[in-house]
Tab-separated table of C-alpha atoms and ligand atoms in Angstrom:
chain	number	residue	atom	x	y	z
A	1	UNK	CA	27.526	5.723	-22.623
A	2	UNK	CA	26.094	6.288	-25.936
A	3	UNK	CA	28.179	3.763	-27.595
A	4	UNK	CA	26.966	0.705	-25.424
A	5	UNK	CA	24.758	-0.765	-27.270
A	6	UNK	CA	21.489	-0.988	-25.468
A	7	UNK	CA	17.662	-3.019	-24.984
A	8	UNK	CA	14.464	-1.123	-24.478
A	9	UNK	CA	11.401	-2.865	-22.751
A	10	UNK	CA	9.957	-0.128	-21.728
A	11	UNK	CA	8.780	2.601	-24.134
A	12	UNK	CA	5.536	4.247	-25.286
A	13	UNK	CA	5.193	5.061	-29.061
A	14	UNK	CA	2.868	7.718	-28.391
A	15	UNK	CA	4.550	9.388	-25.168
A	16	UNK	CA	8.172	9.265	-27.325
A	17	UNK	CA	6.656	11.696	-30.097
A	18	UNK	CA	8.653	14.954	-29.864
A	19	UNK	CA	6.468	18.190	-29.241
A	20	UNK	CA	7.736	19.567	-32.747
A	21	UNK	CA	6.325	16.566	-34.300
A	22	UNK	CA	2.858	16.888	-32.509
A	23	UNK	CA	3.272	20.496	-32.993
A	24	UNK	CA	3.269	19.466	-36.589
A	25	UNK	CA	0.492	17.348	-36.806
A	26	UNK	CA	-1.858	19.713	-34.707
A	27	UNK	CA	-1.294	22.499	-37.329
A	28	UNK	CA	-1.861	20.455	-40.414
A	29	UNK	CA	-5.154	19.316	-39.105
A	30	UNK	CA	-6.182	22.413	-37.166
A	31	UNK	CA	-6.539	20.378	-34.106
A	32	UNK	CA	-6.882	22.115	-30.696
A	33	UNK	CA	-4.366	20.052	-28.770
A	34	UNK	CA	-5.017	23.553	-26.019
A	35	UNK	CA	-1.780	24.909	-23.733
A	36	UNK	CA	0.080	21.636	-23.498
A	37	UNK	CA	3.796	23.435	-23.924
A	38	UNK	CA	5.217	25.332	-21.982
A	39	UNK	CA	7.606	28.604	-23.552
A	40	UNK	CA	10.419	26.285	-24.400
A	41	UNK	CA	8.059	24.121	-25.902
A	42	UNK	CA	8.294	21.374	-23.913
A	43	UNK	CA	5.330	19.423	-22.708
A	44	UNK	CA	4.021	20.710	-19.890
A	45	UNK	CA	2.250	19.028	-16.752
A	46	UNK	CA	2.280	19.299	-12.955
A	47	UNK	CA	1.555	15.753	-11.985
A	48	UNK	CA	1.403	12.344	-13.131
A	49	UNK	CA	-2.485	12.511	-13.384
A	50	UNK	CA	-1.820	16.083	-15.695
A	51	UNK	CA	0.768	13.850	-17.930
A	52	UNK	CA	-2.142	11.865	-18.326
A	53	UNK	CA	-4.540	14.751	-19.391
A	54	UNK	CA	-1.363	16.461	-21.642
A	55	UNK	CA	-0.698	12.749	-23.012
A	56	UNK	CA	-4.320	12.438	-24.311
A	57	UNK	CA	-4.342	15.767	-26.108
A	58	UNK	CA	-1.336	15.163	-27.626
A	59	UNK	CA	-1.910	11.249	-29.281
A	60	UNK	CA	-5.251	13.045	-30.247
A	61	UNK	CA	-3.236	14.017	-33.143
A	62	UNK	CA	-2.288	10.985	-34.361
A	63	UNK	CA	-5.151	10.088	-36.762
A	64	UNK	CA	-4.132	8.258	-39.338
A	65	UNK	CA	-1.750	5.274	-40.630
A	66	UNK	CA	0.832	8.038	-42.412
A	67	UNK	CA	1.098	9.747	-38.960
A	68	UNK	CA	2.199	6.651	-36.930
A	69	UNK	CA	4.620	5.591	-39.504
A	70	UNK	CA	6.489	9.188	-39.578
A	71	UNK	CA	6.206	8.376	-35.683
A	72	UNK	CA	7.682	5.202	-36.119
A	73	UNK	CA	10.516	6.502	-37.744
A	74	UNK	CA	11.290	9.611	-35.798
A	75	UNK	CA	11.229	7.141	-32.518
A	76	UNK	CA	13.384	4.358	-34.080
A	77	UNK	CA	15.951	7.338	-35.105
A	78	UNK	CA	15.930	8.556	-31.935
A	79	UNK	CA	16.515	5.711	-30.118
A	80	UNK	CA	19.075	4.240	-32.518
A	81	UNK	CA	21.111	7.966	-31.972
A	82	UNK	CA	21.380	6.434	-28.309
A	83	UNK	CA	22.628	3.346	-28.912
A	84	UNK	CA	19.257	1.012	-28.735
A	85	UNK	CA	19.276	-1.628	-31.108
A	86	UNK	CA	16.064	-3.501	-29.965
A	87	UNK	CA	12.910	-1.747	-28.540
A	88	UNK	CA	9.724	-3.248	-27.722
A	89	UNK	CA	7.381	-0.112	-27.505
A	90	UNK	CA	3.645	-0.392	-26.043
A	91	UNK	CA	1.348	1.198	-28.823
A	92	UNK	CA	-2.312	1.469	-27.596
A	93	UNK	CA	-5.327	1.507	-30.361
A	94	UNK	CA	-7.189	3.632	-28.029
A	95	UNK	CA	-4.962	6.699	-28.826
A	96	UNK	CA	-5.464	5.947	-32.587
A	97	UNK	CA	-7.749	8.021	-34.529
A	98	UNK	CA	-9.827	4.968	-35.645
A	99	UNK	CA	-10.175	2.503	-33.138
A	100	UNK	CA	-11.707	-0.715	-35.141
A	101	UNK	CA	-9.712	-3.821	-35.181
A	102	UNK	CA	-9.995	-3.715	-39.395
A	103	UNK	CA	-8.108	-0.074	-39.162
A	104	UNK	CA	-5.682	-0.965	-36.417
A	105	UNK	CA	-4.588	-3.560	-38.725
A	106	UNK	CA	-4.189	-0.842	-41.484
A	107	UNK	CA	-2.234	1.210	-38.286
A	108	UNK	CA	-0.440	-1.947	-37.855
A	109	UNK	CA	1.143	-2.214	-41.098
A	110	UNK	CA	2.357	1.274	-41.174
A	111	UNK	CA	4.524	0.753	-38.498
A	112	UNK	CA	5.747	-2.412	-39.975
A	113	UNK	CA	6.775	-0.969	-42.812
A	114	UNK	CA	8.351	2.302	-41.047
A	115	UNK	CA	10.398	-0.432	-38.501
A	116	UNK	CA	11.678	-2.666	-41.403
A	117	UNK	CA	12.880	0.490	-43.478
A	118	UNK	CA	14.735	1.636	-39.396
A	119	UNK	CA	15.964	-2.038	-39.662
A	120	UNK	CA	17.696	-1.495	-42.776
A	121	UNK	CA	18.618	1.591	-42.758
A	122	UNK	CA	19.634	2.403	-38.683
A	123	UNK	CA	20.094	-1.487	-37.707
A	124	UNK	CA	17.316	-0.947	-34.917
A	125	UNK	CA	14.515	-3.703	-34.574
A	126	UNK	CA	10.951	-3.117	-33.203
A	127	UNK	CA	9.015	-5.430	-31.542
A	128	UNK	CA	5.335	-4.057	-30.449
A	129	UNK	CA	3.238	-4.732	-27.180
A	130	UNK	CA	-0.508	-3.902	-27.636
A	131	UNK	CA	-1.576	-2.086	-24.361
A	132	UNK	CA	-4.812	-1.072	-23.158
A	133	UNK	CA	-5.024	1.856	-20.853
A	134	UNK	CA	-6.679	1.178	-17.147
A	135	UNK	CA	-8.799	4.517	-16.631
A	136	UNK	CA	-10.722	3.429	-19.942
A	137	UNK	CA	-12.025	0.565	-18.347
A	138	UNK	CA	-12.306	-3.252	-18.937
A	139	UNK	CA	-15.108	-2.737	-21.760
A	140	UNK	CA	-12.573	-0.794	-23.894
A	141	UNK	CA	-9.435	-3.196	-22.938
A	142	UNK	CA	-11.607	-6.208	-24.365
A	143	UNK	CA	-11.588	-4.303	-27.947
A	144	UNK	CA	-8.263	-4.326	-27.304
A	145	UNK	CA	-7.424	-7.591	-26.282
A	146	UNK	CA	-9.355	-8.865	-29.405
A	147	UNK	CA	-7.575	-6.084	-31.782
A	148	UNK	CA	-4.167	-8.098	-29.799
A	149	UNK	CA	-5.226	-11.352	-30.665
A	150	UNK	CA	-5.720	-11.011	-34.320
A	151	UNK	CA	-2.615	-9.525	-34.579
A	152	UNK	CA	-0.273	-11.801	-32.807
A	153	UNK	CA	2.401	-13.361	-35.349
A	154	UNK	CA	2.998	-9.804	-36.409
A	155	UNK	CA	5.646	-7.846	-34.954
A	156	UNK	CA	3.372	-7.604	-32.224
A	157	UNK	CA	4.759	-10.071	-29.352
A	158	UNK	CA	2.853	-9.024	-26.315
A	159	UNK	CA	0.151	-7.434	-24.575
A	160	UNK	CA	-0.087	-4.991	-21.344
A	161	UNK	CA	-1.722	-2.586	-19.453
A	162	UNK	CA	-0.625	1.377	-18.514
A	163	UNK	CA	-2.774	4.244	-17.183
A	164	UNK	CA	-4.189	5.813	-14.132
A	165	UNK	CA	-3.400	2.922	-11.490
A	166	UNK	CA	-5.361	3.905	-8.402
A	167	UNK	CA	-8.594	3.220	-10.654
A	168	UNK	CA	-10.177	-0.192	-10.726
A	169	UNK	CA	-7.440	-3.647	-9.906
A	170	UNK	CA	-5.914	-5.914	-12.330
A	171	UNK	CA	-8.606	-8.286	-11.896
A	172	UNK	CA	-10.872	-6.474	-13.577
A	173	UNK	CA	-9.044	-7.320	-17.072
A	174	UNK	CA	-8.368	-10.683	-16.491
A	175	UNK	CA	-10.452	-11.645	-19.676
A	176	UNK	CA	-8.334	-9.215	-21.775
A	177	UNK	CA	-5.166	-11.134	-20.658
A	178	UNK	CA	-6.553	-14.698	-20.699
A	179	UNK	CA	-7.395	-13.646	-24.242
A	180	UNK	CA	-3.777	-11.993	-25.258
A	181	UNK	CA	-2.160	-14.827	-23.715
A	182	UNK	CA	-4.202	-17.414	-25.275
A	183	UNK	CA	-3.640	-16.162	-28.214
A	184	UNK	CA	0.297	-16.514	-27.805
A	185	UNK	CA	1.069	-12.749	-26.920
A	186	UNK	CA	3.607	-12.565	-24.045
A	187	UNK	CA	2.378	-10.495	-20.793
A	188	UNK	CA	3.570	-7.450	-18.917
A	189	UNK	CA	1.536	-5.065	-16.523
A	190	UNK	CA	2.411	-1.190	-15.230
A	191	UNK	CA	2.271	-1.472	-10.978
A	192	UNK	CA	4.187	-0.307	-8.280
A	193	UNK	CA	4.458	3.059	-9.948
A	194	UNK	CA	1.563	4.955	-8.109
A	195	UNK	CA	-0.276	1.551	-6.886
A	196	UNK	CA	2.443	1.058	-3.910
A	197	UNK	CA	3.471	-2.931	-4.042
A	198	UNK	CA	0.273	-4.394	-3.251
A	199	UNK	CA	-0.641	-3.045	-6.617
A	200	UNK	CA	2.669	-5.407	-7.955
A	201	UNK	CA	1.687	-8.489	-5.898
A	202	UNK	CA	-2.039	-7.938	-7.882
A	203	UNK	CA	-0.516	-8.060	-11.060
A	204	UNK	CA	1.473	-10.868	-10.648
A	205	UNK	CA	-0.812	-12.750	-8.774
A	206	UNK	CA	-4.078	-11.784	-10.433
A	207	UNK	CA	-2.518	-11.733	-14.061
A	208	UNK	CA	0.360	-13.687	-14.226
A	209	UNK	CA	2.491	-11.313	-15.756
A	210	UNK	CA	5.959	-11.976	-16.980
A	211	UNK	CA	7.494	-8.823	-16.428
A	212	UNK	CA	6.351	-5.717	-14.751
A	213	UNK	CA	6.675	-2.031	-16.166
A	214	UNK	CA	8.199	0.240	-13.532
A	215	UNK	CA	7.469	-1.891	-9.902
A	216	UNK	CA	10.150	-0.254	-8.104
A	217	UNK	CA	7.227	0.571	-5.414
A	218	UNK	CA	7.996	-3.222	-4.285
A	219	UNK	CA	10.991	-1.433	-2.545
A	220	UNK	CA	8.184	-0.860	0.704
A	221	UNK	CA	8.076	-4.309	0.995
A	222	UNK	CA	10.563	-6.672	1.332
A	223	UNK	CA	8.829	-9.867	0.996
A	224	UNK	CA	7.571	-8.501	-1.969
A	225	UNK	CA	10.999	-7.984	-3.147
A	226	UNK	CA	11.798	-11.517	-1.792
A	227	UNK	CA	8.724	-12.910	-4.285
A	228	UNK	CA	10.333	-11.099	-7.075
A	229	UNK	CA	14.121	-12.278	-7.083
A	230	UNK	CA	12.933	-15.989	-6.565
A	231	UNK	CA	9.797	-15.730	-9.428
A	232	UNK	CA	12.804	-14.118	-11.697
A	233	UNK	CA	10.303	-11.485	-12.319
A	234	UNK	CA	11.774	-8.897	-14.770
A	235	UNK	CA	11.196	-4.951	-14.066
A	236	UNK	CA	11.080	-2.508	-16.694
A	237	UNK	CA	12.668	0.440	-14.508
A	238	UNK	CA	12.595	4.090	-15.860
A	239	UNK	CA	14.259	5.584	-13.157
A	240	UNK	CA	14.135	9.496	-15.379
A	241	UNK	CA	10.287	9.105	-15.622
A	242	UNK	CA	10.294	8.330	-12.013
A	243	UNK	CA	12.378	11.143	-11.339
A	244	UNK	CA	10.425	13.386	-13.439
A	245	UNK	CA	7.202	12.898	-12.210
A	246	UNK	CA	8.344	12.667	-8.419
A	247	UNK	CA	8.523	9.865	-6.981
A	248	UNK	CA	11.855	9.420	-6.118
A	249	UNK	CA	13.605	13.126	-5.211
A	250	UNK	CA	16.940	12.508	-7.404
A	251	UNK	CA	18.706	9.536	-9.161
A	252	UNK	CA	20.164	8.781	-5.672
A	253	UNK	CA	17.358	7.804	-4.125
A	254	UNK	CA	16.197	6.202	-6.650
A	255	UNK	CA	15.804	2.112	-5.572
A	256	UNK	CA	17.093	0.702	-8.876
A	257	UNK	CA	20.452	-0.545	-7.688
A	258	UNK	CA	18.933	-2.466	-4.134
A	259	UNK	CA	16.440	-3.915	-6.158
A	260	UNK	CA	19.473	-5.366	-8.694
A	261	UNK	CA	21.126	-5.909	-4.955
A	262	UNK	CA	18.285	-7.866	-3.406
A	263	UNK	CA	18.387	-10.093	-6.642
A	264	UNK	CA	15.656	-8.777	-8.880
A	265	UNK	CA	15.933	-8.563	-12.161
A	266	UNK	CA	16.013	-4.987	-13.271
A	267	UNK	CA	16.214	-3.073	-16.760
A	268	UNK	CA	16.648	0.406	-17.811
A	269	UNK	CA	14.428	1.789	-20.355
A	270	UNK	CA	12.993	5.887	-20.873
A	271	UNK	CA	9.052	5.298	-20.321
A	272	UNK	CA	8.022	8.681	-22.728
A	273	UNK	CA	11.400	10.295	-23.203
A	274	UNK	CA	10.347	13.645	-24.547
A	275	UNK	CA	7.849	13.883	-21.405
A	276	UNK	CA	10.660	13.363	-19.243
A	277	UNK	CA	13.298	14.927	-20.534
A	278	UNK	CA	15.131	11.806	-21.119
A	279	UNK	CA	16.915	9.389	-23.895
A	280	UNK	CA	18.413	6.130	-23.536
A	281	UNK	CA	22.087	7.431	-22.952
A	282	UNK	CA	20.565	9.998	-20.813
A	283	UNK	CA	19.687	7.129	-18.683
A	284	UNK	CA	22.910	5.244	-18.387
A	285	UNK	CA	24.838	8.626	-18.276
A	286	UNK	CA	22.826	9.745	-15.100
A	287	UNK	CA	23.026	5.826	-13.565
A	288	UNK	CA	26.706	5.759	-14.430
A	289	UNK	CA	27.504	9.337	-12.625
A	290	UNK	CA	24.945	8.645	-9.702
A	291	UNK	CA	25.304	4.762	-8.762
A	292	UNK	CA	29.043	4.396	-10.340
A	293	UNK	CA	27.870	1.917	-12.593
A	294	UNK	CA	30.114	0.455	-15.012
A	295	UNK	CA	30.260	-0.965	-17.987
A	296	UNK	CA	30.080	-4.382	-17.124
A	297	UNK	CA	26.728	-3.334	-14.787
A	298	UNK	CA	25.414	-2.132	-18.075
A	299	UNK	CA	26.105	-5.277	-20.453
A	300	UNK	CA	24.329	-7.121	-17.261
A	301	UNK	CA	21.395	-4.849	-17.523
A	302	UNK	CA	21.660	-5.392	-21.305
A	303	UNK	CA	21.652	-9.060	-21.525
A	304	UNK	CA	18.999	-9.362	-18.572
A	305	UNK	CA	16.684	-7.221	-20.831
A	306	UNK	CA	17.506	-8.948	-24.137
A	307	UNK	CA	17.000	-12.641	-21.863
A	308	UNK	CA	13.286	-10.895	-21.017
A	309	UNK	CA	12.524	-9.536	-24.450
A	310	UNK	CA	9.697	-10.878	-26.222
A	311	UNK	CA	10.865	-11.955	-29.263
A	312	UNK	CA	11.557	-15.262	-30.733
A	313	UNK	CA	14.831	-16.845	-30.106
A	314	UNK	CA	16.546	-16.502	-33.508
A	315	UNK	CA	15.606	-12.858	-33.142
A	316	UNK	CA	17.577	-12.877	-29.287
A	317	UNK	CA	20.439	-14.736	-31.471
A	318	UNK	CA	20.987	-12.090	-33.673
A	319	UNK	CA	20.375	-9.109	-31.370
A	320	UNK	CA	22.716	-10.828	-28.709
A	321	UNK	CA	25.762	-10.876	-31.454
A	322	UNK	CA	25.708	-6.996	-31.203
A	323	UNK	CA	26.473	-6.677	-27.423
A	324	UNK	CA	29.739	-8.731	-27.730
B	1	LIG	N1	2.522	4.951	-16.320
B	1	LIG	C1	1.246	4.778	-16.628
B	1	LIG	N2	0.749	5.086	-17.806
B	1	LIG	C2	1.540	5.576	-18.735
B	1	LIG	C3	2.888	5.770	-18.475
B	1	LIG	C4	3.396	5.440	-17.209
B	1	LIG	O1	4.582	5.563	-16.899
B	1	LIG	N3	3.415	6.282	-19.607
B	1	LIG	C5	2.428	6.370	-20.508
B	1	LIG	N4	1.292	5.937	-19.990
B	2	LIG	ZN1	5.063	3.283	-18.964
């Protein structure tokens, strides 16, 4: 399935920087990013709430503009080797080595400039969703919302939340979305990963979120799943990081395909493929030889993603040429 050509909505910058390339940066700047391999040099973690811990030592290498543009670039070649020729990847300030608004910008326009030369030179476009991370609090997703704000009209099109969450309810940053969204950014939340779908129903009730990142927890409740289909809610599913971390035992049991059956509309996209052992192929390839899905299941999946991006509408016009 590498050949299809393929939408991501779903993707962290940070969590898709290979170990080599962390690795890298720890040496060069003597950082002490502590036992975060293991002896195949893979990242290493026993639980969602350790990929958490692992995750933070690792972006604590990325401290500077020149370090998020090489990351830029090795993620956009990576994902254009699968077949992806749009991505909108969450990049979050607070992983950033400085975290004022006047160097994000700086941040900012490295990435730019790494995603236009990927444009050119790998036909892959980027489109960036500011995110601020639950377990940090409300306080820190403010600075974030406002660091969102001044940036809209960039290639930054929307604004969400990831993180630990079991810790604190969506609620609690309803400021920083009132202020993304006011500020024209377009709005997706993480739920329904750990939060079981009460944790969805907050998100969409209590933010008003477009689209939610992962949600497949919805699955316990049918209502829920009811709300979805009729809303048109879209769900950024990453059935391998599911897998990985254990929530579902294998790619059967995964609830992807009732979800598409009970009307929602899902997507496919990797979550932090390195993590999880996963690319963008990787996930069709596993969907195709586990659910028999076909090619025309994946131009669906495609054009329901590409329908949900959160780019402007020339942008959809030109993307939507390449998966004729
Ligand atoms: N869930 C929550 N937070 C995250 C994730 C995720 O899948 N990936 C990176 N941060
Ligand atoms: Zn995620």
């Amino acid at each position: 399935m590498t050949q299809l050509p393929k939408i991501e909505l779903h993707l962290h910058l940070e969590g898709a920087a290979p170990p080599a390339f962390i690795r890298g940066l720890a040496k060069e700047k003597s950082i002490d990013i502590g036992g975060i391999f293991d002896a195949d040099g893979h990242y290493k973690y026993k639980d969602f709430w350790d990929f958490l811990k692992v995750y933070e030592a690792a972006t604590s290498t990325l401290q500077s503009p020149e370090d998020y543009h090489r990351l830029t670039l090795a993620v956009l070649e990576e994902s254009a080797a699968s077949g992806v020729v749009y991505s909108e990847t969450f990049l979050s300030p607070d992983f950033c080595g400085n975290r004022d608004v006047g160097a994000w910008k700086e941040y900012l326009h490295a990435m730019q400039e790494a995603a236009d030369q990927a444009e050119r030179q790998m036909g892959i476009t980027l489109r960036g969703i500011i995110t601020c991370i639950r377990h940090f609090g409300p306080e820190k997703a403010r600075e974030t919302a406002l660091c969102a704000a001044e940036t809209a009209g960039s290639f930054i099109t929307g604004f969400g939340i990831a993180g630990d969450e079991k810790i604190l309810a969506p609620k609690d940053f309803l400021w920083s979305f009132d202020c993304a969204r006011e500020a024209g950014l377009r709005l997706t939340a993480h739920a329904g990963e750990w939060g079981g779908p009460e944790s969805v129903r907050a998100a969409l009730h209590d933010l008003n979120v477009e689209r939610i990142g992962h949600g497949v927890r919805a699955i316990e409740d049918l209502a829920l799943v009811d709300e979805l289909a009729e809303r048109g809610t879209v769900l950024e599913v990453c059935p391998g990081s599911n897998i990985a971390l254990g929530l579902y035992k294998d790619w059967r049991a995964h609830p992807i395909a009732e979800l598409d059956r009970r009307g929602v509309k899902v997507t496919v996209s990797t979550d932090d493929p390195p993590f999880f052992h996963t690319t963008m192929a990787r996930e069709y390839d596993r969907l195709a030889d586990a659910l028999e899905w076909d090619k025309g299941q994946f131009l669906k999946i495609a054009q329901t993603s590409l329908d949900a991006a959160f780019c402007d509408a020339d942008t959809k016009d030109r993307i939507r040429k390449t998966l004729e």
